mmCIF file with all atom_site columns, C-alpha atoms in Angstrom:
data_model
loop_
_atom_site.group_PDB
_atom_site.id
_atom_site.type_symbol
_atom_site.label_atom_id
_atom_site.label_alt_id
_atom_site.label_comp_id
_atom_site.label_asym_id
_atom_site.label_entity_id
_atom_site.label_seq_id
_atom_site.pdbx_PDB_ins_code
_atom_site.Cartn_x
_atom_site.Cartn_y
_atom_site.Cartn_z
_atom_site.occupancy
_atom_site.B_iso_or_equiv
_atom_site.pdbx_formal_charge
_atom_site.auth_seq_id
_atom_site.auth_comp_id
_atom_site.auth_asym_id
_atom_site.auth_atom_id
_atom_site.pdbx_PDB_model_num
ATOM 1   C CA . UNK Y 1 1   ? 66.997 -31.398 41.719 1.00 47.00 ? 801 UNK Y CA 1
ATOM 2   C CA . UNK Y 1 2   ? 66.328 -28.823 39.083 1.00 48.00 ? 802 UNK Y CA 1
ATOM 3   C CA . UNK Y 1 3   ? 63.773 -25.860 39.372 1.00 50.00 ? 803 UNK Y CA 1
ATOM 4   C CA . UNK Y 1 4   ? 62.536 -27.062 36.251 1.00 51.00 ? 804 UNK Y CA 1
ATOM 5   C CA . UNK Y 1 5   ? 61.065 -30.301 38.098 1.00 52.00 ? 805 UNK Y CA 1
ATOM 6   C CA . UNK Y 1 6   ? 60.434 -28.331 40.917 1.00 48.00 ? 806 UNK Y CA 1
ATOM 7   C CA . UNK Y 1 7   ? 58.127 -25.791 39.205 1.00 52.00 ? 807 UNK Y CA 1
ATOM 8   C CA . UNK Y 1 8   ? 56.237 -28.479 37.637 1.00 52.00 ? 808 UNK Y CA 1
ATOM 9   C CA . UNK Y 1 9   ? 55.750 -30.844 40.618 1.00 60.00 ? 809 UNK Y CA 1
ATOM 10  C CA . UNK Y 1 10  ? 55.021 -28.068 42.891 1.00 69.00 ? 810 UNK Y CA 1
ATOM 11  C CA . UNK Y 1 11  ? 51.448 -28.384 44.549 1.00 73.00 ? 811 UNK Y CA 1
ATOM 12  C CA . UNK Y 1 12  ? 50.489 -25.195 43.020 1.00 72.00 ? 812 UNK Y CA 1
ATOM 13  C CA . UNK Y 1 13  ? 50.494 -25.941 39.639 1.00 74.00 ? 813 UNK Y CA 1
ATOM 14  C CA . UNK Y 1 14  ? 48.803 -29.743 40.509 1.00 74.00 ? 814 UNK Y CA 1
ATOM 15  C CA . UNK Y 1 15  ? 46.393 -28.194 42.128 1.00 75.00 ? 815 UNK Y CA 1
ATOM 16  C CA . UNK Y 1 16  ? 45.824 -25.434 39.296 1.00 72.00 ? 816 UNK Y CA 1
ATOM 17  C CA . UNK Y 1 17  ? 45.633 -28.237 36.809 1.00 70.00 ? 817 UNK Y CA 1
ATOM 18  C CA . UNK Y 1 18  ? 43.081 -29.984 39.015 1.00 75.00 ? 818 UNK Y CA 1
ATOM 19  C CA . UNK Y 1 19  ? 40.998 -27.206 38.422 1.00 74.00 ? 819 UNK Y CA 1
ATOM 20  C CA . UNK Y 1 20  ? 41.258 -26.268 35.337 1.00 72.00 ? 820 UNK Y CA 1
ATOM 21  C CA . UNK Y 1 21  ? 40.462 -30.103 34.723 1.00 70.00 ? 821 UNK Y CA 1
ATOM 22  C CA . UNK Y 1 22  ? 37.479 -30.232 37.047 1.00 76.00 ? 822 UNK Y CA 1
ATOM 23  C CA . UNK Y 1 23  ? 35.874 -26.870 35.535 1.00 73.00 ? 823 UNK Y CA 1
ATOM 24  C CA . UNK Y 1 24  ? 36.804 -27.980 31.861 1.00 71.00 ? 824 UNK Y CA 1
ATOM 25  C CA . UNK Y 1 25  ? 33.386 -30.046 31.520 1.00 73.00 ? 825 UNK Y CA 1
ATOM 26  C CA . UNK Y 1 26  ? 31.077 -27.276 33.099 1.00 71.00 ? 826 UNK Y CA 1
ATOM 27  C CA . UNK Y 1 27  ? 32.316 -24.570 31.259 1.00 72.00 ? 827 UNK Y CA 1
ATOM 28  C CA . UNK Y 1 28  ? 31.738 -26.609 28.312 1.00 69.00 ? 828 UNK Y CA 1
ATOM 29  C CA . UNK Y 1 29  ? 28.326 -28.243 29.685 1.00 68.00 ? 829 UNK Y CA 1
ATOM 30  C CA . UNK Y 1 30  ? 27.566 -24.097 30.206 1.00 67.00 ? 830 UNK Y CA 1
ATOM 31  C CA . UNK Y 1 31  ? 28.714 -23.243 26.575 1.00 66.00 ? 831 UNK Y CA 1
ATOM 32  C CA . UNK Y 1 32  ? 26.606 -26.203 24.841 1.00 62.00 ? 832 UNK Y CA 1
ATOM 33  C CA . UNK Y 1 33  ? 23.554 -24.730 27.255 1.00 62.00 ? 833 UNK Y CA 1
ATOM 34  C CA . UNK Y 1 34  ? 23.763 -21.537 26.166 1.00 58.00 ? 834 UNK Y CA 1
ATOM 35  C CA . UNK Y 1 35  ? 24.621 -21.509 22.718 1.00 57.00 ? 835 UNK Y CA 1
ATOM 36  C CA . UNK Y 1 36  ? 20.995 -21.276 21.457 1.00 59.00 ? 836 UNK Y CA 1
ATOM 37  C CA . UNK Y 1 37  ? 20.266 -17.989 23.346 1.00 59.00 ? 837 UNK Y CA 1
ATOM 38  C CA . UNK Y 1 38  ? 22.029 -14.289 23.041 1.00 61.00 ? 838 UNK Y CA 1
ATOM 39  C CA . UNK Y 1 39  ? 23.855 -13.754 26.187 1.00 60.00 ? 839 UNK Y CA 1
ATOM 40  C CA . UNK Y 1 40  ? 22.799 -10.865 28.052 1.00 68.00 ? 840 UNK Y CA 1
ATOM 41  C CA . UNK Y 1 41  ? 26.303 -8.413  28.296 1.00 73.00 ? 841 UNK Y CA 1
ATOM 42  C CA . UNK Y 1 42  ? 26.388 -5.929  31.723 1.00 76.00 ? 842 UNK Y CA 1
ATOM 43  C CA . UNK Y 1 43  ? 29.260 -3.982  31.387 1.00 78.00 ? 843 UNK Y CA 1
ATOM 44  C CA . UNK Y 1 44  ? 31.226 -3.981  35.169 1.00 74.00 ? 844 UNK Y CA 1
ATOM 45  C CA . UNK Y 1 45  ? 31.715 -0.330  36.605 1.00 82.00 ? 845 UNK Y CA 1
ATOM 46  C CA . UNK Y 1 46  ? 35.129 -0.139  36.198 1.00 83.00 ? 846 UNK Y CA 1
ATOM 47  C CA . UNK Y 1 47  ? 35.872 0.593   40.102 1.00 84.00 ? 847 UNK Y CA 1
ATOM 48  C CA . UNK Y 1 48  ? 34.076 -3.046  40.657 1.00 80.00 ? 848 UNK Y CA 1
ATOM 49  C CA . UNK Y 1 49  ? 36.468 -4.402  37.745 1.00 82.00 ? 849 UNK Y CA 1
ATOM 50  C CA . UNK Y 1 50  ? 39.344 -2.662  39.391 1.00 86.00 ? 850 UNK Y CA 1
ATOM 51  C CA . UNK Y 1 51  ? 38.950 -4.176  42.729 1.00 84.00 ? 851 UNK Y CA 1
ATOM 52  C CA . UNK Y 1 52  ? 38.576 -7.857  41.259 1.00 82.00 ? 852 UNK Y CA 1
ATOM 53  C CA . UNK Y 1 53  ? 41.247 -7.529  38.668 1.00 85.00 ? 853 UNK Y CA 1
ATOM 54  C CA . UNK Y 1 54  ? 43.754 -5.991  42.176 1.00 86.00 ? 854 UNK Y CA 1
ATOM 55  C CA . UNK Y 1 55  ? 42.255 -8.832  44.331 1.00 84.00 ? 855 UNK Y CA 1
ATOM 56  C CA . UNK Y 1 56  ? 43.318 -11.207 41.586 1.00 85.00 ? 856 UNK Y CA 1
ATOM 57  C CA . UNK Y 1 57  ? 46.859 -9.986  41.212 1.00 87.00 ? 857 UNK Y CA 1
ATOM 58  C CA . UNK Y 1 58  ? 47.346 -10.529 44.796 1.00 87.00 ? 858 UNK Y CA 1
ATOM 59  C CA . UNK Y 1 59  ? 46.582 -13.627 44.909 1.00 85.00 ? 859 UNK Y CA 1
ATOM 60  C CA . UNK Y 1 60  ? 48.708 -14.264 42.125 1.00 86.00 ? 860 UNK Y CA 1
ATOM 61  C CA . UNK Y 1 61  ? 51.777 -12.723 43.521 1.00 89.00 ? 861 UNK Y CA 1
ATOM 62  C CA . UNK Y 1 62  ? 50.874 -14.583 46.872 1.00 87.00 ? 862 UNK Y CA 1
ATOM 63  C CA . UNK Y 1 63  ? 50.972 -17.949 45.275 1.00 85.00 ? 863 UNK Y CA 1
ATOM 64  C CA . UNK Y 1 64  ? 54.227 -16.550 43.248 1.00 88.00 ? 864 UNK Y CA 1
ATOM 65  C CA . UNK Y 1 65  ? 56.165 -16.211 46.657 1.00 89.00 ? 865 UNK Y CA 1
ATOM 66  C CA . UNK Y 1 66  ? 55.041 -19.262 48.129 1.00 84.00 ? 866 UNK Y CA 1
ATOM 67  C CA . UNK Y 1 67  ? 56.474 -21.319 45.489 1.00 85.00 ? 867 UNK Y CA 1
ATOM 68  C CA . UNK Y 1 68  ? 59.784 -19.420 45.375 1.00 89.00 ? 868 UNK Y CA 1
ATOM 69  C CA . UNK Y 1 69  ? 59.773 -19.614 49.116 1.00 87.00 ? 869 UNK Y CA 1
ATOM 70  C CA . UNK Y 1 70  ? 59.045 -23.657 48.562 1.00 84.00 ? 870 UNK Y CA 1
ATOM 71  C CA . UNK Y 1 71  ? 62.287 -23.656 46.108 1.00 86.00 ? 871 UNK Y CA 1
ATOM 72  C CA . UNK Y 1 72  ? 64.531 -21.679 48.763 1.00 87.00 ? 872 UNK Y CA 1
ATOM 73  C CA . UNK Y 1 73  ? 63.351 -23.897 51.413 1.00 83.00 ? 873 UNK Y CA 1
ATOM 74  C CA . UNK Y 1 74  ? 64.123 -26.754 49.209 1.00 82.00 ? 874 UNK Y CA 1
ATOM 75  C CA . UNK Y 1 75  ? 67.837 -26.074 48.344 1.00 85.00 ? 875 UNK Y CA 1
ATOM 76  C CA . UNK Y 1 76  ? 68.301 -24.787 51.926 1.00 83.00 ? 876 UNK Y CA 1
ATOM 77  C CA . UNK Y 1 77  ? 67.355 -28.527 52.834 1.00 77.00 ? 877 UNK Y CA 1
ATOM 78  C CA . UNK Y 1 78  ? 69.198 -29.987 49.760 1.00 78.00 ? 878 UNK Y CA 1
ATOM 79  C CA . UNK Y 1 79  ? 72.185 -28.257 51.221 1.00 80.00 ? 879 UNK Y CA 1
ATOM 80  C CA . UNK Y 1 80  ? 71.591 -29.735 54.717 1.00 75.00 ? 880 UNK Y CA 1
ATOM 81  C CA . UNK Y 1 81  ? 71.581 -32.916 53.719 1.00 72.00 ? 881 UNK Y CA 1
ATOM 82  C CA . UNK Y 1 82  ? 74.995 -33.197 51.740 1.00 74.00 ? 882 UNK Y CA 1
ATOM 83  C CA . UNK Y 1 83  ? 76.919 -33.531 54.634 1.00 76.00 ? 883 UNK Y CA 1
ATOM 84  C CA . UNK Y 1 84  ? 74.846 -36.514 56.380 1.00 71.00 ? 884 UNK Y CA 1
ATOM 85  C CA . UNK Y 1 85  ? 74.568 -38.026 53.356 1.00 67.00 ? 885 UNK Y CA 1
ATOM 86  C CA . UNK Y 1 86  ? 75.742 -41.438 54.756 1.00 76.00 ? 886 UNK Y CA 1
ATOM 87  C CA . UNK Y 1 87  ? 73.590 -40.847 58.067 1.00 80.00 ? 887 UNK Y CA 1
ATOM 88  C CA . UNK Y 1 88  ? 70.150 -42.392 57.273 1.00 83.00 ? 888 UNK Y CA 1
ATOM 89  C CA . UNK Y 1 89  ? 68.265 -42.142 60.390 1.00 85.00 ? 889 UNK Y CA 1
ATOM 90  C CA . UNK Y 1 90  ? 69.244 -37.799 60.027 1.00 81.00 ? 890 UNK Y CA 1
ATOM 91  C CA . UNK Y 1 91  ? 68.369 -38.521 56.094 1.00 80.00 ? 891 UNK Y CA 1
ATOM 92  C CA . UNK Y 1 92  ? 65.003 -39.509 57.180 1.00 86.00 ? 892 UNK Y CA 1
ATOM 93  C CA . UNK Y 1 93  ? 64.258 -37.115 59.497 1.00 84.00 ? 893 UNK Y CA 1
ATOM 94  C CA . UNK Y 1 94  ? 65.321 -34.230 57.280 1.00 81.00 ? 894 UNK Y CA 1
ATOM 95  C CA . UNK Y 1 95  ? 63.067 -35.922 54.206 1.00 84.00 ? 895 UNK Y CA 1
ATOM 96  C CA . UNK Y 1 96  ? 59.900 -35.944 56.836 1.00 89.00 ? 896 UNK Y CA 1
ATOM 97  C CA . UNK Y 1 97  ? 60.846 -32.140 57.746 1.00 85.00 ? 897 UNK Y CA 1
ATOM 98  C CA . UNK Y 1 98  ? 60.894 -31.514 54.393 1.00 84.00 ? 898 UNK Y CA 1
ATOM 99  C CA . UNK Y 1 99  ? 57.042 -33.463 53.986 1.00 89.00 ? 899 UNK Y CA 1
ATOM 100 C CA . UNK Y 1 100 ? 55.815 -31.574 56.854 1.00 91.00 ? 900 UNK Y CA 1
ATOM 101 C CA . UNK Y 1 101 ? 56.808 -28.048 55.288 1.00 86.00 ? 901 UNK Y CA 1
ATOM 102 C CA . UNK Y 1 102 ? 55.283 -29.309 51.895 1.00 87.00 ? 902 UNK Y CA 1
ATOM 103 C CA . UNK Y 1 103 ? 52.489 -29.946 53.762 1.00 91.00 ? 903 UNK Y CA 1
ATOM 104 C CA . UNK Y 1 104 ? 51.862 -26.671 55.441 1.00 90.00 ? 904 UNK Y CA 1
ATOM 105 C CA . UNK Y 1 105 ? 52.701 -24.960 52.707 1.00 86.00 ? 905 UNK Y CA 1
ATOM 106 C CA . UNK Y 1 106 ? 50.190 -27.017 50.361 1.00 88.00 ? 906 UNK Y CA 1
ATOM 107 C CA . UNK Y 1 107 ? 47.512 -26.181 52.591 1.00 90.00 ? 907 UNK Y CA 1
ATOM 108 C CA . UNK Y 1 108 ? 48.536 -22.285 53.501 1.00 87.00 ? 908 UNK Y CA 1
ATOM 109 C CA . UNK Y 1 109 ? 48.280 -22.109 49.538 1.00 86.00 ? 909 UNK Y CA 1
ATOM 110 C CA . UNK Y 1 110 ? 45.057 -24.032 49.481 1.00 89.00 ? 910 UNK Y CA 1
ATOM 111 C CA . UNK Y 1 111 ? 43.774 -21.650 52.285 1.00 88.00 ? 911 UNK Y CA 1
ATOM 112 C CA . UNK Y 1 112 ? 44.524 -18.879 50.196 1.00 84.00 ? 912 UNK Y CA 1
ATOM 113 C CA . UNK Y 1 113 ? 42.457 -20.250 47.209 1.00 84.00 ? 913 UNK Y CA 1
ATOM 114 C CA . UNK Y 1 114 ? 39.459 -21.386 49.462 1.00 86.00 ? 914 UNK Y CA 1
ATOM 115 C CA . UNK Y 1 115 ? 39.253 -18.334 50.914 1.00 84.00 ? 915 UNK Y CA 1
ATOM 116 C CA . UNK Y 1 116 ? 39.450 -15.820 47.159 1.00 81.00 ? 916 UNK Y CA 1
ATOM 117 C CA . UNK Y 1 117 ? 36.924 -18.373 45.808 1.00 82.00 ? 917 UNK Y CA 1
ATOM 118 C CA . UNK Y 1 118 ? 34.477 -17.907 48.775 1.00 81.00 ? 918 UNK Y CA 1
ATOM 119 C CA . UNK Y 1 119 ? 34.876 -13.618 48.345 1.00 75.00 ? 919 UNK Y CA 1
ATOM 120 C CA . UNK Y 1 120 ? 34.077 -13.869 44.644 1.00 70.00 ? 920 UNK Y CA 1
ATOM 121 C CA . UNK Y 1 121 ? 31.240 -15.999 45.839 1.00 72.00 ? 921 UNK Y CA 1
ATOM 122 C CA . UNK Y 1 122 ? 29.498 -13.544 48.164 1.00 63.00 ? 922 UNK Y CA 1
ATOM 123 C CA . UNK Y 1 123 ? 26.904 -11.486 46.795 1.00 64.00 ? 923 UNK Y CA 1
ATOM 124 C CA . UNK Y 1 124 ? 27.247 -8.208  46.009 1.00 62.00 ? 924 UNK Y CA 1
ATOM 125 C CA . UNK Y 1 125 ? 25.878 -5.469  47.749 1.00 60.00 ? 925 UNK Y CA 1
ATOM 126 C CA . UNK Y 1 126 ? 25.202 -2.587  45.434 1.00 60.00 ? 926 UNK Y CA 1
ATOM 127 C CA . UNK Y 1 127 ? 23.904 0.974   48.082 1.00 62.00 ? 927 UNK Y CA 1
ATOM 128 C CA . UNK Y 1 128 ? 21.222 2.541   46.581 1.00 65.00 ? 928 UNK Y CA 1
ATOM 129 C CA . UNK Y 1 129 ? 20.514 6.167   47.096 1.00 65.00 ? 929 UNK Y CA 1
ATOM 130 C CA . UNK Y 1 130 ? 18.741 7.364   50.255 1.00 65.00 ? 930 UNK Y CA 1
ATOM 131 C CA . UNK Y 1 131 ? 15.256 9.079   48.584 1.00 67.00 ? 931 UNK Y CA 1
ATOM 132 C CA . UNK Y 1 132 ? 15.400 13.063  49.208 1.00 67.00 ? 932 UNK Y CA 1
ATOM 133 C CA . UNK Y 1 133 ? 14.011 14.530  52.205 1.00 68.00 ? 933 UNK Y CA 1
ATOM 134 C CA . UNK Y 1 134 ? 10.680 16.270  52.524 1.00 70.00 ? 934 UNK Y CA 1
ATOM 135 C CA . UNK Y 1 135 ? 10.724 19.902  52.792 1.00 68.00 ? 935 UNK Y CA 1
ATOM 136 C CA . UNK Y 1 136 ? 7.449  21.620  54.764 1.00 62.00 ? 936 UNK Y CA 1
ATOM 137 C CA . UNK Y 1 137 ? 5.855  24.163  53.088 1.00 57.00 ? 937 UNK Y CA 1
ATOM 138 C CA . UNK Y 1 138 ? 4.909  26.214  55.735 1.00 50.00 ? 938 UNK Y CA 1
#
C-alpha cells in the first residue's frame, strides 16, 4: 500500500471533500443573493484575526498528525501481518484491529472538527468600557 493511496483514501480528506461539496451550493446560493447589493466590509481587529488565523493552524497541524499517525499505524500493522500471512483467522483479526483504529481515529478527527466549528459559531463577546466614575464636588 502506497502513501499515495493512503493520503487520498484517508477519512480526512473524504470528509474535507464532503464539505467542501455540501457548502459548494450555499456559498453559491449566498453569492447569487447578494450580488445585487454592496457588501458591507468591517475590518477584524487584528488581535481577533490573530486568534482565529492561530486557532486555525492548530487545527490544521492537529489533523496533519493524525493522518501521519494513521500512516505509521498502518505500516506498523502492514508489517505485522507479513509473517501470518497464511494464518487467516490472525489475518482477520488484525484487519478488524486495524477497522477499529480507523474508526477511532475517524471520529477523534471528526471530534476535533465538531468542536472548531461550534467555537467559530459562538457569539462574540466584545467588553465595553465601564462609564467613568462620579466625582463629588464638595
Amino acid at each position: 500500500m502506497t502513501i499515495t493511496r493512503l493520503a487520498w483514501h484517508s477519512p480526512l480528506i473524504r470528509a474535507l471533500l464532503a464539505g467542501v461539496l455540501t457548502l459548494a451550493p450555499l456559498g453559491a446560493a449566498c453569492a447569487w443573493q447578494q450580488s445585487g447589493t454592496q457588501p458591507v466590509i468591517r475590518p477584524v481587529p487584528p488581535n481577533v484575526r490573530f486568534q482565529q488565523d492561530a486557532q486555525q493552524q492548530q487545527v490544521r497541524d492537529e489533523l496533519q498528525k493524525n493522518q501521519l499517525q494513521q500512516q505509521l499505524q498502518q505500516s506498523v500493522s502492514d508489517n505485522a501481518k507479513r509473517p501470518m500471512a497464511n494464518d487467516a483467522r490472525t489475518r482477520e483479526q488484525l484487519d478488524q484491529a486495524d477497522q477499529a483504529q480507523r474508526d477511532r481515529d475517524r471520529a477523534r478527527q471528526q471530534d476535533l472538527l465538531d468542536r472548531e466549528r461550534a467555537a467559530a459559531e459562538l457569539p462574540r463577546v466584545v467588553p465595553q468600557a465601564l462609564p467613568a466614575p462620579k466625582q463629588d464636588g464638595g
